[in-house]
C-alpha positions as CSV (number, residue, x, y, z in Angstrom):
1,X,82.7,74.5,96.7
2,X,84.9,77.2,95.1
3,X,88.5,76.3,95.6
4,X,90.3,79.9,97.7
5,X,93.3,81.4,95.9
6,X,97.2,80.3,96.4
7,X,98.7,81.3,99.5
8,X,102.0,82.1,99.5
9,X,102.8,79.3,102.1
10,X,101.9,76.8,99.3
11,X,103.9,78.9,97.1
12,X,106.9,78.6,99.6
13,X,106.4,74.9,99.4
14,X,107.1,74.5,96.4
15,X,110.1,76.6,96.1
16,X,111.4,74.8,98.3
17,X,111.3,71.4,96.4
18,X,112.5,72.9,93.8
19,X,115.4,74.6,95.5
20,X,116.7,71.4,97.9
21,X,115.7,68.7,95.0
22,X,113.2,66.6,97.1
23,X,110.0,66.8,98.8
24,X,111.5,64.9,101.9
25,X,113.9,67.6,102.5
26,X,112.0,70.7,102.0
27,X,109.9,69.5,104.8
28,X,112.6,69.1,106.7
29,X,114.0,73.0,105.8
30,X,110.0,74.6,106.2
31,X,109.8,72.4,109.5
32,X,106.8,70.8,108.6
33,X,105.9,67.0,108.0
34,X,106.2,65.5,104.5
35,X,102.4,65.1,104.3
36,X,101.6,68.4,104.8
37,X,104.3,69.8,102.3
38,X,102.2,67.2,100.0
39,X,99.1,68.3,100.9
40,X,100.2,72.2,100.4
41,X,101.5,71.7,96.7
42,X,98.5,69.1,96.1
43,X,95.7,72.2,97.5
44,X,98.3,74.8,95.4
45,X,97.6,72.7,92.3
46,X,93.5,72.7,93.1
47,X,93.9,76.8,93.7
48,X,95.2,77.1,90.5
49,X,93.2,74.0,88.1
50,X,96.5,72.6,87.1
51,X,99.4,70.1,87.1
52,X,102.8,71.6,88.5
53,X,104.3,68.7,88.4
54,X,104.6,65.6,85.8
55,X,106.2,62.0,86.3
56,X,109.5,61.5,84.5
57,X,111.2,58.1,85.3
58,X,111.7,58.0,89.4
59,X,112.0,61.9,89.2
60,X,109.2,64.8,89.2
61,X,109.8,67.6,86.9
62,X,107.6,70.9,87.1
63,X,105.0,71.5,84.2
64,X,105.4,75.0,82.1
65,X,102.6,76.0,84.7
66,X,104.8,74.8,87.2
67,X,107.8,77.0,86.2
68,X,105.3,80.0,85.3
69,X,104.4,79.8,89.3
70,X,107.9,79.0,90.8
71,X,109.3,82.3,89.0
72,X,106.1,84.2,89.8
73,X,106.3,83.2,93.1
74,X,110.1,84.0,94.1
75,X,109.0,87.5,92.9
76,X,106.5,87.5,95.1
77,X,108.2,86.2,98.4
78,X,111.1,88.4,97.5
79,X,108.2,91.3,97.5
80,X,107.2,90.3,101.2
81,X,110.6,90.0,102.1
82,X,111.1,93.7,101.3
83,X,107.7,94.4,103.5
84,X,108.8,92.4,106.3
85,X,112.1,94.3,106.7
86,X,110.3,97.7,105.7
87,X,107.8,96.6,108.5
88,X,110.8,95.6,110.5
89,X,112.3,99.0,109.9
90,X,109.2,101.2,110.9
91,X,108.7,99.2,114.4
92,X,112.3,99.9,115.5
93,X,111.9,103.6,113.7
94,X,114.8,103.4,111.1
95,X,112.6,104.1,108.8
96,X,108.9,105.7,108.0
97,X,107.3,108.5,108.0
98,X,105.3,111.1,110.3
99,X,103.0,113.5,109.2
100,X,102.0,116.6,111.5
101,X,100.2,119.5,111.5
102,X,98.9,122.6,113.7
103,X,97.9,125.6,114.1
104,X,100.6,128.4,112.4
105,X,101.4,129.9,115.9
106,X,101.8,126.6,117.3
107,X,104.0,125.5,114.4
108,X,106.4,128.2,114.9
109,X,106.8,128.0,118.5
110,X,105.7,125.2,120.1
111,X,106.3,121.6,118.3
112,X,110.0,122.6,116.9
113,X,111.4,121.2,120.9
114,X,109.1,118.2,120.3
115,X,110.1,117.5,116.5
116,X,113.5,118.5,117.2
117,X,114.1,116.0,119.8
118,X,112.6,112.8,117.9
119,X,114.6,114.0,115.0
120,X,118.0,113.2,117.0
121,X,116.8,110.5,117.9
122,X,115.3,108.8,114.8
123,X,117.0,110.8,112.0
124,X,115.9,107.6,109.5
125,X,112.0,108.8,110.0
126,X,110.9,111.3,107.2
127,X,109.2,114.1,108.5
128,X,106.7,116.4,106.9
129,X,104.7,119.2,108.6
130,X,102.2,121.6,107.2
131,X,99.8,124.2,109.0
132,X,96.0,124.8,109.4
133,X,94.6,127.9,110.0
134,X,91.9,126.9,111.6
135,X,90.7,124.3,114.6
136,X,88.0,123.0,112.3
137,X,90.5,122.3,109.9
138,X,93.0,120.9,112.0
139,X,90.6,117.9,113.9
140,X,89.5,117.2,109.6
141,X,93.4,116.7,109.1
142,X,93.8,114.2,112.0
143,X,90.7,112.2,111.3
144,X,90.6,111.6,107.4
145,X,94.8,110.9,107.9
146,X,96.2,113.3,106.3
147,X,98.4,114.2,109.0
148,X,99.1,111.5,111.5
149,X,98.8,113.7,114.6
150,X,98.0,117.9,115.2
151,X,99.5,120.2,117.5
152,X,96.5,122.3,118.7
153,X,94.1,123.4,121.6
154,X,92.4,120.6,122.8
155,X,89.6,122.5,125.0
156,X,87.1,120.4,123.1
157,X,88.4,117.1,121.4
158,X,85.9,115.5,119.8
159,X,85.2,111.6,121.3
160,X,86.5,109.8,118.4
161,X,90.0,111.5,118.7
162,X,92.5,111.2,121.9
163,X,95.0,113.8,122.9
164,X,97.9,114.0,125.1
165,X,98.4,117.7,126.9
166,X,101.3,120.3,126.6
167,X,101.8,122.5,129.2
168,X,99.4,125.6,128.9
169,X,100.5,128.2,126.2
170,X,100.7,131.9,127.9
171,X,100.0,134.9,126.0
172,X,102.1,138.5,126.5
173,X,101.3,142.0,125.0
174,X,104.0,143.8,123.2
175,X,104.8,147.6,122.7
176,X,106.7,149.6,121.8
177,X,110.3,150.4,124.7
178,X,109.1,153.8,124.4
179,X,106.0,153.5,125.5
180,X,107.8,152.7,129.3
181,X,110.7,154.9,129.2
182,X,111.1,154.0,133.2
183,X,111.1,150.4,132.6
184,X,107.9,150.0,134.5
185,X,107.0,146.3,134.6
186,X,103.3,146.4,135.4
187,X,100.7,144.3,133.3
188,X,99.3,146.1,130.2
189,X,96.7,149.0,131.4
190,X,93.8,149.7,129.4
191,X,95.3,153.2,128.5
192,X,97.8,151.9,126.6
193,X,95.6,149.9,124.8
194,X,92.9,152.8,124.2
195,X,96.0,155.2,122.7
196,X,97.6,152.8,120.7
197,X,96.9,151.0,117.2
198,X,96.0,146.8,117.6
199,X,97.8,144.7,115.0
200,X,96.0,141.3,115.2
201,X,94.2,139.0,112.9
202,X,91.4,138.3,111.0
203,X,88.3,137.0,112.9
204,X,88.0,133.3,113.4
205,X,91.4,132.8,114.3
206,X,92.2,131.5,117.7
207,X,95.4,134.5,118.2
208,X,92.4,137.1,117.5
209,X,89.9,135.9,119.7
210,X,92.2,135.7,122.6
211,X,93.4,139.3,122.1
212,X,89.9,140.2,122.1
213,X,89.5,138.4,125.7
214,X,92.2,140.1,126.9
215,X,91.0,143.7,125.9
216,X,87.3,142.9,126.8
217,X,89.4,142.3,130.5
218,X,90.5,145.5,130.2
219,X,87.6,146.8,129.3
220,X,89.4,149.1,126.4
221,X,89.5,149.5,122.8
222,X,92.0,150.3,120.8
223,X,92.4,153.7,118.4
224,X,92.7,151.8,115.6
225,X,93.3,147.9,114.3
226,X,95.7,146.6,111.2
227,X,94.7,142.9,110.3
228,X,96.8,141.0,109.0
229,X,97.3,137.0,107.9
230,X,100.9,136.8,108.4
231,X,101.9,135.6,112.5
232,X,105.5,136.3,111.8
233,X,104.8,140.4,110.9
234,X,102.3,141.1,114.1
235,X,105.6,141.8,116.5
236,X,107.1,143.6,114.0
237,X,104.6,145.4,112.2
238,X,102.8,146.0,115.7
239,X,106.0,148.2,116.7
240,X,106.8,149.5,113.5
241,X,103.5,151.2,113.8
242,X,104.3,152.7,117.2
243,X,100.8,150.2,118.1
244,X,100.6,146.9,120.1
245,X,99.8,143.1,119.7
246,X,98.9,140.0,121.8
247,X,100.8,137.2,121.0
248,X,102.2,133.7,122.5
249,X,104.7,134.6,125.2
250,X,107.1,133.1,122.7
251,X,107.0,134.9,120.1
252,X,106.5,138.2,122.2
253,X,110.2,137.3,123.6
254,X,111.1,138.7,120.1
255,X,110.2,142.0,120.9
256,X,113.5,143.4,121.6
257,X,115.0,142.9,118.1
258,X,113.0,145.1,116.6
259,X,112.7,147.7,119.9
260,X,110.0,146.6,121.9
261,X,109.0,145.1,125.4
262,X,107.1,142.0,126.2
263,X,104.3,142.7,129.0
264,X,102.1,140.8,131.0
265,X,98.5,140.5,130.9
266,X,96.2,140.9,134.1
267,X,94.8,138.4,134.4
268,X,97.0,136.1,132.9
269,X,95.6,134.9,129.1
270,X,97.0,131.0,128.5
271,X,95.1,128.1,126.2
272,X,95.2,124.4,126.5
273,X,97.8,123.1,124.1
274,X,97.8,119.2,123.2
275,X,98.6,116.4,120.4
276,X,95.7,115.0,118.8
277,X,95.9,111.9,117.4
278,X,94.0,109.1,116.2
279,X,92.6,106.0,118.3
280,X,94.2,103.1,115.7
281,X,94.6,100.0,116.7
282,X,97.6,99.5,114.8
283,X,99.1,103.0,114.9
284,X,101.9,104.3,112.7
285,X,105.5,103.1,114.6
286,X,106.3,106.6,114.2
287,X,104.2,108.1,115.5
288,X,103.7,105.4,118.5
289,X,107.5,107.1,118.9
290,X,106.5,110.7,118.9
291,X,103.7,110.1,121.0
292,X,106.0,108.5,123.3
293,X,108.5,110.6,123.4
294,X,106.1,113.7,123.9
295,X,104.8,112.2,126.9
296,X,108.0,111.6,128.1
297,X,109.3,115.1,128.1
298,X,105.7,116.6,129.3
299,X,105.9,114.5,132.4
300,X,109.6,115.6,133.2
């Protein structure tokens, strides 16, 4: 039978000979009986087809092999020392990493309270964060791991991914202040959608096909349409064009900076937000602590 390769507990034995001068007490420092210190340096020697130690007088000296394996060997427990306290580190999240993703919107207005928070609180954890643009896309991210965990609509999760929900996301329209000179409150009508130009974007995108839900409500068209890829310009290029836009209600709470009004939609237009993660066995540490910690806050 084929011998198995060196384990580092054999290794460990004998370092430990070496380093307290006698097999009787390096036992005694591993905790282990002097047979089986014997029997791990004896089984060591078989792994590796030689002598690692040679007779001299009433002492045992180590063969070259022998001091080729000792030095290799403190490089190698000194190596799984430095994994044991990065390990050590990860579990009590002084140190690691997090990857997430999510939808752009999302990105922008919805993780930054989440992030932000486990940030304070684990400043030691770096933190990356990139964006999808599309659902598709996003559940791809999450499974092959190159994000740990997605910020995204979790109306369909597929069964090998989990998620844990936000509270809905609500959607607002925005126009121009001038368009309500009496400060009427009302939800959007479908005149004011039928006179006014729709700056949205492209098709496929999950902001565009809830505007489209909301106008088919309405049951109203606008003049015109600008697309556009860019989230961050639809507020302002929306009122800059005298037009209106449907957006999360938090970015439509922008709209006053650049002279516009937020307004409801009747009925109300929300989506089912959530972080979608993995099912690991043995998840990331720091993301166990995220997940946690979202949790946490959704529940208060």
């Amino acid at each position: 039978m084929a011998s198995t390769g060196p384990s580092l507990a054999q290794v460990e034995a004998l370092i430990a000979v070496i380093d307290h001068g006698s097999f009787t007490a390096a036992a005694e420092v591993l905790q282990i009986s002097q047979p089986s210190l014997s029997r791990r340096i004896h089984t060591l020697e078989d792994a590796l087809g030689a002598r690692l130690f040679l007779p001299v007088g009433r002492r045992m000296e180590l063969t070259e092999t022998g001091r080729g394996v000792v030095a290799a060997g403190r490089r190698a427990l000194a190596e799984m020392g430095s994994i044991d306290a990065m390990v050590g580190a990860a579990r009590s999240l002084t140190a690691g990493s997090l990857r997430l993703t999510g939808l752009p919107s999302l990105v922008a207005t919805e993780l930054p309270g989440h992030l932000g928070r486990f940030h304070r609180a684990h400043p030691g954890i770096r933190v990356e964060v990139f964006t999808v643009d599309h659902a598709e896309e996003l559940v791809e991210a999450v499974r092959v791991g190159r994000a740990d965990a997605a910020l995204g609509v979790i109306d369909r999760v597929p069964g090998d991914l989990a998620a844990i929900p936000l509270p809905a996301q609500e959607f607002a329209a925005v126009l121009p202040a001038a368009a309500r000179p009496d400060g009427d409150e009302g939800p959007l009508t479908a005149q004011e959608i039928a006179s006014r130009t729709l700056v949205t974007l492209p098709r496929g995108t999950s902001i565009r096909e809830l505007a489209d839900v909301a106008l088919r409500g309405l049951g109203a068209l606008p003049a015109h349409r600008i697309t556009t890829t860019q989230r961050d310009s639809l507020v302002p290029l929306a009122l800059a064009a005298d037009g209106l836009t449907v957006v999360p209600a938090a970015l439509a709470r922008t709209a006053p900076a650049y002279g516009g009004i937020a307004v409801a939609l009747d009925p109300p237009l929300r989506r089912s937000l959530g972080i979608i993660h993995r099912l690991d066995e043995l998840p990331n540490p720091a993301l166990h602590g995220f997940l946690a910690l979202v949790e946490e806050s959704s529940a208060a």
